[in-house]
Amino acid sequence: MKLSSKLILFMTSSKLAVVLLFVFSLPFLVNQIVSEYTNYSLRTQQNKVIDVVQKNGIDHYLQGDESYGSYTMLKEEYIALEPAAKDVRIDTIKTAQRIVERDTLTYKILIHTFKYGQKNYLLEIGKTLSSINQYNKTLQKTALYVLMGLIALTLLFDLIFTRILIRPLGRIIKSKLINRKFPFKDHSPPVPTSTQDFKYLDESLIRLMDQINEAFEKEREFTANASHELMTPISILQNKMENLLGDENLPESAVLKIIEMMKTLSRLKKISNSLLLISRIENQQFVKSASIKPSDIIHEVLEEINHRLLDQEIELKVALKIDRLLPNVNQDLLFQLFYNLINNAIKYNVYQGSILITDEITPEKKYSILIRDTGIGIADEDLDFIFDRFRKANLSENVGYGLGLSIVKSIALYHDIEIHVSSKAHEGSTFTLIFPDK
């Protein structure tokens, strides 16, 4: 999952968790707010009553009576004022029931005593719980809508900010990693960013790519020079040995030793030629201007290698059903690629085994060729290294020089061909070539 997707998922999940927590706690919060507001309202009315008494006197309410009581038309609020004992001191807000015109109602009541003149008075101000709670649901809905709106707004801002924040990282990945093939020919400029971490990452990748290119160039130059320089002394030694073999007085034991030495020189010459070929491919010294059909080039390979099939009585079947033309390729290199793969399929096959060459269209709509054999297979621990130079497979007794598949890999990379290998020991191997969609 991409970093941006993870950040968006985290922000959405965290805000959803906040919404859920708020939804569960909203009734309690609203009740608390309403309760506090009711208390404040009752205290405000208490202060007003006392102010009126201080200014206009207690008779403003009592009007000559012993007590005073009043309530609204719907009995939602009431006020009562009456004398109290001298030693009574009360100042509280509580919930209690009162009977008003034969109706028993539950009120939240403020009870407060105060002195006026030489007398002590008891003041009650009540508000029914039903009138207090009638706005609870409305308040809860309003608060929830406001919260969801704020969450949506902050989520939108977070998404915009996140995209802006990690945009340099996406540019770094796109310019330094995606669709970049080794060796890195063009120098990728730094990605402008004000984030120090991204800047450090970008600079580190640039330095790493430059170091890899430098090391690769040195290795490629050494391989080419070494292979080229070895050819001259090898040829001189071969000529001298051929001249020695022409000596009729040479003992038979010496002749046999010279022949063995010439075989060793011949192997060394093949290795040098292979390394030189890989170096030329990596230096892109071959022109890719031909257009060929895979069936044509495979039949050319079979004409040259058919005698080996007869020696081991191997059955080889070519079942290419798709008429496909491969443009912009080098015919000689593709011949070498198929030659090495088919030769290996014969070389590591069992006596009277079989080889099947088929083609298909991949789910990505790309053309692919599969070469299956019933050979000795490749050990699991060797699968990741079979294209390495001079790597030897554990199951093979006739391991060759370790350069055949390296040449195949170099040719494939040069033509943007993907190679996939599947194998099972003692059952066979399958090499799949996936050609680029051109």
Short mmCIF file of C-alpha atoms in Angstrom, two decimals:
data_model
loop_
_atom_site.label_atom_id
_atom_site.label_comp_id
_atom_site.label_asym_id
_atom_site.label_seq_id
_atom_site.Cartn_x
_atom_site.Cartn_y
_atom_site.Cartn_z
CA MET A 1 0.00 0.00 0.00
CA LYS A 2 1.30 3.44 -0.88
CA LEU A 3 2.31 5.93 1.81
CA SER A 4 -0.43 8.36 0.73
CA SER A 5 -3.06 5.62 0.96
CA LYS A 6 -1.86 4.66 4.44
CA LEU A 7 -1.95 8.28 5.60
CA ILE A 8 -5.44 8.80 4.19
CA LEU A 9 -6.64 5.55 5.76
CA PHE A 10 -5.15 6.53 9.12
CA MET A 11 -6.65 10.01 9.07
CA THR A 12 -10.07 8.70 8.03
CA SER A 13 -9.98 5.99 10.69
CA SER A 14 -8.87 8.36 13.43
CA LYS A 15 -11.56 10.89 12.57
CA LEU A 16 -14.16 8.15 12.37
CA ALA A 17 -13.08 7.02 15.83
CA VAL A 18 -13.49 10.60 17.07
CA VAL A 19 -16.99 10.77 15.56
CA LEU A 20 -18.01 7.47 17.14
CA LEU A 21 -16.63 8.54 20.52
CA PHE A 22 -18.44 11.84 20.24
CA VAL A 23 -21.71 10.14 19.23
CA PHE A 24 -21.58 7.86 22.28
CA SER A 25 -20.68 10.68 24.65
CA LEU A 26 -22.96 13.31 23.03
CA PRO A 27 -26.08 12.60 25.19
CA PHE A 28 -24.03 12.94 28.36
CA LEU A 29 -22.35 16.10 27.11
CA VAL A 30 -25.64 17.67 26.06
CA ASN A 31 -27.28 16.76 29.36
CA GLN A 32 -24.37 18.28 31.21
CA ILE A 33 -24.51 21.45 29.13
CA VAL A 34 -28.28 21.76 29.58
CA SER A 35 -27.94 21.14 33.30
CA GLU A 36 -25.26 23.79 33.66
CA TYR A 37 -27.26 26.24 31.58
CA THR A 38 -30.41 25.56 33.66
CA ASN A 39 -28.48 26.17 36.86
CA TYR A 40 -27.13 29.40 35.42
CA SER A 41 -30.64 30.46 34.36
CA LEU A 42 -32.08 29.72 37.80
CA ARG A 43 -29.29 31.68 39.48
CA THR A 44 -29.90 34.58 37.14
CA GLN A 45 -33.60 34.61 38.05
CA GLN A 46 -32.68 34.38 41.74
CA ASN A 47 -30.46 37.46 41.44
CA LYS A 48 -33.21 39.36 39.64
CA VAL A 49 -35.77 38.55 42.36
CA ILE A 50 -33.40 39.66 45.11
CA ASP A 51 -32.55 42.84 43.20
CA VAL A 52 -36.27 43.64 42.85
CA VAL A 53 -36.79 42.98 46.56
CA GLN A 54 -33.88 45.24 47.49
CA LYS A 55 -35.17 48.03 45.28
CA ASN A 56 -38.95 47.77 45.68
CA GLY A 57 -39.31 45.90 48.96
CA ILE A 58 -40.70 42.49 49.77
CA ASP A 59 -44.28 43.73 49.37
CA HIS A 60 -43.66 44.00 45.67
CA TYR A 61 -44.21 40.22 45.66
CA LEU A 62 -46.17 39.52 48.86
CA GLN A 63 -48.54 42.48 48.54
CA GLY A 64 -49.68 42.04 52.13
CA ASP A 65 -50.01 38.27 51.96
CA GLU A 66 -47.92 35.76 53.93
CA SER A 67 -46.52 34.12 50.77
CA TYR A 68 -46.26 34.56 47.07
CA GLY A 69 -46.57 32.00 44.27
CA SER A 70 -46.78 32.21 40.53
CA TYR A 71 -46.41 29.85 37.59
CA THR A 72 -46.66 30.00 33.84
CA MET A 73 -49.70 28.94 31.90
CA LEU A 74 -48.28 25.49 31.03
CA LYS A 75 -46.84 25.11 34.53
CA GLU A 76 -43.34 24.81 33.05
CA GLU A 77 -41.92 27.35 35.50
CA TYR A 78 -42.94 28.62 38.90
CA ILE A 79 -41.70 30.97 41.61
CA ALA A 80 -42.59 30.89 45.29
CA LEU A 81 -41.66 33.25 48.11
CA GLU A 82 -42.55 32.74 51.79
CA PRO A 83 -41.17 33.49 55.25
CA ALA A 84 -38.68 31.03 56.73
CA ALA A 85 -37.36 30.29 60.19
CA LYS A 86 -34.58 32.56 61.40
CA ASP A 87 -31.96 29.84 61.70
CA VAL A 88 -32.60 28.26 58.27
CA ARG A 89 -29.81 28.66 55.74
CA ILE A 90 -30.38 26.97 52.38
CA ASP A 91 -28.79 27.50 49.00
CA THR A 92 -29.14 24.54 46.68
CA ILE A 93 -30.47 23.29 43.35
CA LYS A 94 -32.15 19.92 43.29
CA THR A 95 -34.73 17.84 41.49
CA ALA A 96 -38.03 17.37 43.31
CA GLN A 97 -41.75 16.98 42.70
CA ARG A 98 -44.32 19.68 43.29
CA ILE A 99 -48.12 19.65 43.09
CA VAL A 100 -49.51 22.45 40.99
CA GLU A 101 -53.28 22.52 40.64
CA ARG A 102 -53.55 18.81 41.40
CA ASP A 103 -50.80 17.96 38.85
CA THR A 104 -47.68 16.34 40.23
CA LEU A 105 -44.75 17.59 38.18
CA THR A 106 -41.00 17.05 38.43
CA TYR A 107 -39.03 20.26 38.63
CA LYS A 108 -35.44 21.30 38.89
CA ILE A 109 -35.73 23.69 41.81
CA LEU A 110 -33.45 26.40 43.12
CA ILE A 111 -33.99 26.85 46.88
CA HIS A 112 -32.42 29.91 48.48
CA THR A 113 -32.93 31.75 51.73
CA PHE A 114 -32.19 35.44 52.20
CA LYS A 115 -32.83 38.18 54.74
CA TYR A 116 -34.85 41.28 54.20
CA GLY A 117 -35.28 43.57 57.09
CA GLN A 118 -35.37 41.46 60.22
CA LYS A 119 -37.05 38.46 58.56
CA ASN A 120 -35.75 35.40 56.78
CA TYR A 121 -37.40 34.41 53.52
CA LEU A 122 -37.34 31.23 51.42
CA LEU A 123 -37.23 31.58 47.64
CA GLU A 124 -38.02 28.73 45.25
CA ILE A 125 -37.66 28.92 41.49
CA GLY A 126 -38.52 25.79 39.53
CA LYS A 127 -38.38 24.61 35.94
CA THR A 128 -39.93 21.32 34.77
CA LEU A 129 -37.56 18.63 33.54
CA SER A 130 -39.71 18.10 30.46
CA SER A 131 -39.20 21.70 29.36
CA ILE A 132 -35.49 21.44 30.13
CA ASN A 133 -35.04 18.25 28.08
CA GLN A 134 -37.27 19.19 25.17
CA TYR A 135 -34.31 20.63 23.26
CA ASN A 136 -31.87 17.82 24.02
CA LYS A 137 -32.44 15.86 20.82
CA THR A 138 -32.32 19.02 18.74
CA LEU A 139 -29.06 20.02 20.38
CA GLN A 140 -27.63 16.54 19.87
CA LYS A 141 -28.52 16.54 16.16
CA THR A 142 -27.17 20.02 15.68
CA ALA A 143 -23.92 19.18 17.47
CA LEU A 144 -23.55 15.97 15.49
CA TYR A 145 -24.12 17.73 12.17
CA VAL A 146 -21.66 20.45 13.10
CA LEU A 147 -19.08 17.84 14.15
CA MET A 148 -19.50 15.82 10.95
CA GLY A 149 -19.19 18.98 8.89
CA LEU A 150 -16.02 19.96 10.72
CA ILE A 151 -14.63 16.43 10.36
CA ALA A 152 -15.34 16.44 6.62
CA LEU A 153 -13.76 19.87 6.26
CA THR A 154 -10.64 18.93 8.24
CA LEU A 155 -10.38 15.64 6.33
CA LEU A 156 -10.47 17.55 3.06
CA PHE A 157 -7.75 19.91 4.28
CA ASP A 158 -5.71 16.93 5.55
CA LEU A 159 -5.97 15.19 2.18
CA ILE A 160 -4.89 18.30 0.31
CA PHE A 161 -2.03 18.93 2.73
CA THR A 162 -0.94 15.28 2.65
CA ARG A 163 -0.86 15.22 -1.14
CA ILE A 164 1.15 18.43 -1.22
CA LEU A 165 3.46 17.15 1.52
CA ILE A 166 4.32 13.79 -0.06
CA ARG A 167 4.26 14.97 -3.67
CA PRO A 168 8.09 15.32 -3.69
CA LEU A 169 8.36 11.69 -2.52
CA GLY A 170 6.24 10.57 -5.48
CA ARG A 171 8.46 12.58 -7.83
CA ILE A 172 11.57 11.03 -6.29
CA ILE A 173 10.17 7.52 -6.76
CA LYS A 174 9.07 8.27 -10.32
CA SER A 175 12.33 9.94 -11.39
CA LYS A 176 14.75 7.64 -9.55
CA LEU A 177 13.09 4.23 -9.33
CA ILE A 178 10.05 3.65 -11.58
CA ASN A 179 10.90 2.57 -15.14
CA ARG A 180 14.60 3.20 -14.50
CA LYS A 181 16.82 0.51 -15.97
CA PHE A 182 20.37 -0.29 -15.07
CA PRO A 183 22.77 1.11 -16.13
CA PHE A 184 21.44 4.59 -15.45
CA LYS A 185 22.46 6.54 -18.51
CA ASP A 186 20.88 9.91 -17.88
CA HIS A 187 21.61 11.95 -14.77
CA SER A 188 18.41 12.60 -12.86
CA PRO A 189 18.28 16.13 -11.40
CA PRO A 190 17.34 16.66 -7.75
CA VAL A 191 13.65 17.03 -6.97
CA PRO A 192 12.88 20.46 -5.46
CA THR A 193 11.44 20.09 -1.97
CA SER A 194 11.45 21.98 1.31
CA THR A 195 11.20 18.76 3.37
CA GLN A 196 14.66 17.94 4.63
CA ASP A 197 14.02 14.17 4.84
CA PHE A 198 12.91 13.96 1.21
CA LYS A 199 15.84 16.11 0.15
CA TYR A 200 18.27 13.82 1.96
CA LEU A 201 16.63 10.73 0.40
CA ASP A 202 16.81 12.24 -3.09
CA GLU A 203 20.47 13.22 -2.74
CA SER A 204 21.34 9.79 -1.33
CA LEU A 205 19.66 8.02 -4.27
CA ILE A 206 21.51 10.24 -6.75
CA ARG A 207 24.85 9.47 -5.08
CA LEU A 208 24.03 5.77 -4.96
CA MET A 209 23.07 5.68 -8.66
CA ASP A 210 26.29 7.50 -9.58
CA GLN A 211 28.36 5.03 -7.53
CA ILE A 212 26.60 2.06 -9.13
CA ASN A 213 27.16 3.48 -12.59
CA GLU A 214 30.82 4.11 -11.85
CA ALA A 215 31.33 0.59 -10.51
CA PHE A 216 29.47 -0.92 -13.45
CA GLU A 217 31.49 1.06 -15.97
CA LYS A 218 34.74 -0.10 -14.35
CA GLU A 219 33.59 -3.72 -14.36
CA ARG A 220 32.41 -3.50 -17.97
CA GLU A 221 35.64 -1.86 -19.07
CA PHE A 222 37.72 -4.48 -17.25
CA THR A 223 35.71 -7.36 -18.75
CA ALA A 224 36.04 -5.98 -22.27
CA ASN A 225 39.75 -5.24 -21.95
CA ALA A 226 40.58 -8.51 -20.23
CA SER A 227 38.64 -10.57 -22.78
CA HIS A 228 40.19 -8.72 -25.68
CA GLU A 229 43.73 -8.87 -24.34
CA LEU A 230 43.47 -12.60 -23.59
CA MET A 231 42.70 -13.47 -27.21
CA THR A 232 46.22 -12.60 -28.46
CA PRO A 233 48.25 -14.86 -26.11
CA ILE A 234 45.64 -17.63 -26.52
CA SER A 235 46.02 -17.53 -30.30
CA ILE A 236 49.84 -17.51 -30.01
CA LEU A 237 49.77 -20.53 -27.68
CA GLN A 238 47.40 -22.39 -30.00
CA ASN A 239 49.68 -21.79 -32.99
CA LYS A 240 52.75 -22.98 -31.08
CA MET A 241 50.97 -26.12 -29.91
CA GLU A 242 49.76 -26.86 -33.44
CA ASN A 243 53.34 -26.51 -34.64
CA LEU A 244 54.54 -28.88 -31.90
CA LEU A 245 51.94 -31.45 -32.96
CA GLY A 246 53.40 -31.31 -36.45
CA ASP A 247 56.72 -32.64 -35.13
CA GLU A 248 56.88 -36.34 -36.11
CA ASN A 249 59.56 -37.07 -33.50
CA LEU A 250 57.33 -35.95 -30.62
CA PRO A 251 56.53 -38.83 -28.19
CA GLU A 252 52.92 -39.97 -27.99
CA SER A 253 52.70 -39.04 -24.29
CA ALA A 254 53.73 -35.47 -25.14
CA VAL A 255 51.17 -35.35 -27.97
CA LEU A 256 48.39 -36.34 -25.57
CA LYS A 257 49.44 -33.67 -23.09
CA ILE A 258 49.53 -31.01 -25.81
CA ILE A 259 46.05 -32.04 -26.97
CA GLU A 260 44.74 -31.66 -23.40
CA MET A 261 46.39 -28.24 -23.18
CA MET A 262 44.74 -27.22 -26.46
CA LYS A 263 41.34 -28.27 -25.10
CA THR A 264 41.93 -26.08 -22.06
CA LEU A 265 42.94 -23.18 -24.32
CA SER A 266 39.83 -23.75 -26.40
CA ARG A 267 37.63 -23.47 -23.30
CA LEU A 268 39.48 -20.35 -22.25
CA LYS A 269 38.92 -18.90 -25.73
CA LYS A 270 35.17 -19.62 -25.51
CA ILE A 271 35.01 -17.93 -22.12
CA SER A 272 36.82 -14.86 -23.45
CA ASN A 273 34.52 -14.71 -26.46
CA SER A 274 31.47 -15.00 -24.22
CA LEU A 275 32.70 -12.24 -21.90
CA LEU A 276 33.49 -10.07 -24.90
CA LEU A 277 30.00 -10.69 -26.28
CA ILE A 278 28.39 -9.73 -22.95
CA SER A 279 30.51 -6.59 -22.83
CA ARG A 280 29.48 -5.61 -26.37
CA ILE A 281 25.81 -6.19 -25.53
CA GLU A 282 26.07 -4.10 -22.36
CA ASN A 283 27.81 -1.36 -24.35
CA GLN A 284 24.91 -1.52 -26.85
CA GLN A 285 27.17 -2.13 -29.83
CA PHE A 286 24.50 -4.13 -31.66
CA VAL A 287 21.89 -2.58 -33.92
CA LYS A 288 18.24 -3.42 -33.27
CA SER A 289 16.73 -2.85 -36.70
CA ALA A 290 15.43 -6.28 -37.74
CA SER A 291 11.87 -7.60 -37.61
CA ILE A 292 11.59 -11.36 -37.30
CA LYS A 293 9.11 -14.07 -36.48
CA PRO A 294 10.00 -16.24 -33.49
CA SER A 295 9.08 -19.38 -35.39
CA ASP A 296 11.66 -18.59 -38.10
CA ILE A 297 14.53 -18.04 -35.71
CA ILE A 298 13.64 -21.08 -33.59
CA HIS A 299 13.68 -23.31 -36.69
CA GLU A 300 17.10 -21.89 -37.59
CA VAL A 301 18.33 -22.89 -34.14
CA LEU A 302 16.85 -26.38 -34.53
CA GLU A 303 18.58 -26.89 -37.89
CA GLU A 304 21.92 -26.22 -36.24
CA ILE A 305 21.29 -28.20 -33.06
CA ASN A 306 19.18 -31.08 -34.37
CA HIS A 307 22.02 -33.62 -34.18
CA ARG A 308 22.13 -33.27 -30.41
CA LEU A 309 18.45 -34.17 -30.18
CA LEU A 310 19.12 -37.36 -32.13
CA ASP A 311 22.06 -38.32 -29.93
CA GLN A 312 19.90 -38.25 -26.78
CA GLU A 313 16.68 -39.30 -28.51
CA ILE A 314 14.92 -36.19 -27.18
CA GLU A 315 11.55 -35.27 -28.64
CA LEU A 316 11.25 -31.56 -29.34
CA LYS A 317 7.90 -30.05 -30.32
CA VAL A 318 7.36 -26.47 -31.50
CA ALA A 319 3.73 -25.38 -31.04
CA LEU A 320 3.71 -21.65 -31.77
CA LYS A 321 0.11 -20.72 -32.56
CA ILE A 322 0.35 -16.92 -32.61
CA ASP A 323 1.63 -15.25 -35.75
CA ARG A 324 3.70 -12.53 -34.14
CA LEU A 325 6.36 -10.29 -35.65
CA LEU A 326 9.03 -8.99 -33.28
CA PRO A 327 10.14 -5.51 -34.41
CA ASN A 328 13.33 -3.62 -33.54
CA VAL A 329 15.47 -6.60 -32.59
CA ASN A 330 18.92 -7.90 -33.43
CA GLN A 331 18.55 -11.22 -35.24
CA ASP A 332 21.97 -12.58 -34.30
CA LEU A 333 21.43 -11.86 -30.60
CA LEU A 334 17.97 -13.43 -30.56
CA PHE A 335 19.41 -16.47 -32.33
CA GLN A 336 22.02 -16.70 -29.56
CA LEU A 337 19.32 -16.31 -26.90
CA PHE A 338 17.15 -19.15 -28.23
CA TYR A 339 20.19 -21.27 -29.03
CA ASN A 340 21.46 -21.09 -25.45
CA LEU A 341 18.04 -21.83 -23.91
CA ILE A 342 17.28 -24.76 -26.23
CA ASN A 343 20.84 -26.06 -25.92
CA ASN A 344 20.50 -26.03 -22.11
CA ALA A 345 17.14 -27.78 -22.39
CA ILE A 346 18.93 -30.55 -24.32
CA LYS A 347 22.10 -30.53 -22.26
CA TYR A 348 20.36 -30.93 -18.90
CA ASN A 349 17.57 -33.18 -20.13
CA VAL A 350 17.22 -36.87 -19.47
CA TYR A 351 17.71 -39.58 -22.05
CA GLN A 352 14.60 -39.85 -24.27
CA GLY A 353 13.18 -36.73 -22.61
CA SER A 354 11.10 -34.05 -24.26
CA ILE A 355 11.11 -30.32 -24.94
CA LEU A 356 7.99 -28.25 -25.70
CA ILE A 357 8.11 -24.71 -27.10
CA THR A 358 4.78 -22.85 -26.97
CA ASP A 359 3.52 -19.27 -26.98
CA GLU A 360 0.67 -17.40 -25.37
CA ILE A 361 -0.68 -13.95 -24.51
CA THR A 362 -0.19 -12.96 -20.87
CA PRO A 363 -2.96 -11.35 -18.78
CA GLU A 364 -1.15 -8.06 -19.43
CA LYS A 365 -1.73 -8.63 -23.19
CA LYS A 366 1.96 -9.29 -23.88
CA TYR A 367 3.37 -11.97 -26.14
CA SER A 368 5.37 -14.71 -24.43
CA ILE A 369 7.24 -17.87 -25.42
CA LEU A 370 7.65 -20.82 -23.05
CA ILE A 371 10.41 -23.44 -23.29
CA ARG A 372 9.63 -26.50 -21.15
CA ASP A 373 11.87 -29.51 -20.66
CA THR A 374 11.74 -32.75 -18.70
CA GLY A 375 15.31 -32.48 -17.48
CA ILE A 376 17.01 -32.69 -14.14
CA GLY A 377 15.62 -29.32 -13.03
CA ILE A 378 17.22 -26.63 -10.93
CA ALA A 379 17.53 -26.70 -7.15
CA ASP A 380 15.46 -24.09 -5.31
CA GLU A 381 18.56 -22.55 -3.77
CA ASP A 382 20.02 -21.99 -7.26
CA LEU A 383 17.02 -20.39 -8.95
CA ASP A 384 17.92 -16.86 -7.87
CA PHE A 385 21.49 -17.18 -9.17
CA ILE A 386 21.27 -19.06 -12.46
CA PHE A 387 21.86 -15.89 -14.50
CA ASP A 388 24.98 -14.93 -12.53
CA ARG A 389 28.29 -15.34 -14.31
CA PHE A 390 30.15 -18.57 -13.56
CA ARG A 391 27.40 -19.75 -11.20
CA LYS A 392 27.19 -23.55 -11.17
CA ALA A 393 24.00 -25.50 -10.48
CA ASN A 394 24.14 -28.19 -7.83
CA LEU A 395 22.21 -30.79 -9.83
CA SER A 396 24.31 -30.58 -12.93
CA GLU A 397 27.28 -32.80 -13.54
CA ASN A 398 28.11 -31.06 -16.79
CA VAL A 399 28.01 -27.48 -15.61
CA GLY A 400 29.66 -25.74 -18.57
CA TYR A 401 31.33 -22.38 -18.03
CA GLY A 402 28.53 -20.54 -16.29
CA LEU A 403 28.13 -17.91 -19.04
CA GLY A 404 25.34 -19.26 -21.25
CA LEU A 405 22.48 -17.95 -19.15
CA SER A 406 24.41 -14.74 -18.41
CA ILE A 407 24.47 -14.11 -22.15
CA VAL A 408 20.74 -14.88 -22.31
CA LYS A 409 20.07 -12.37 -19.53
CA SER A 410 22.17 -9.66 -21.20
CA ILE A 411 20.40 -10.15 -24.54
CA ALA A 412 17.01 -10.11 -22.83
CA LEU A 413 17.78 -6.89 -20.98
CA TYR A 414 19.04 -5.31 -24.18
CA HIS A 415 15.70 -6.11 -25.86
CA ASP A 416 13.51 -5.34 -22.78
CA ILE A 417 12.48 -9.00 -22.57
CA GLU A 418 11.36 -10.34 -19.19
CA ILE A 419 12.62 -13.80 -18.20
CA HIS A 420 10.87 -15.96 -15.62
CA VAL A 421 12.06 -19.39 -14.54
CA SER A 422 10.14 -22.12 -12.78
CA SER A 423 11.70 -25.46 -12.01
CA LYS A 424 11.38 -28.56 -9.89
CA ALA A 425 14.25 -30.88 -9.17
CA HIS A 426 14.22 -34.11 -11.22
CA GLU A 427 11.09 -32.99 -13.11
CA GLY A 428 12.20 -30.20 -15.43
CA SER A 429 12.31 -26.46 -15.98
CA THR A 430 10.31 -23.81 -17.80
CA PHE A 431 11.83 -20.61 -19.15
CA THR A 432 9.26 -17.93 -20.03
CA LEU A 433 10.21 -15.03 -22.30
CA ILE A 434 7.80 -12.07 -22.17
CA PHE A 435 8.33 -9.64 -25.02
CA PRO A 436 7.61 -5.92 -24.70
CA ASP A 437 4.38 -4.61 -26.20
CA LYS A 438 5.55 -2.55 -29.16
#
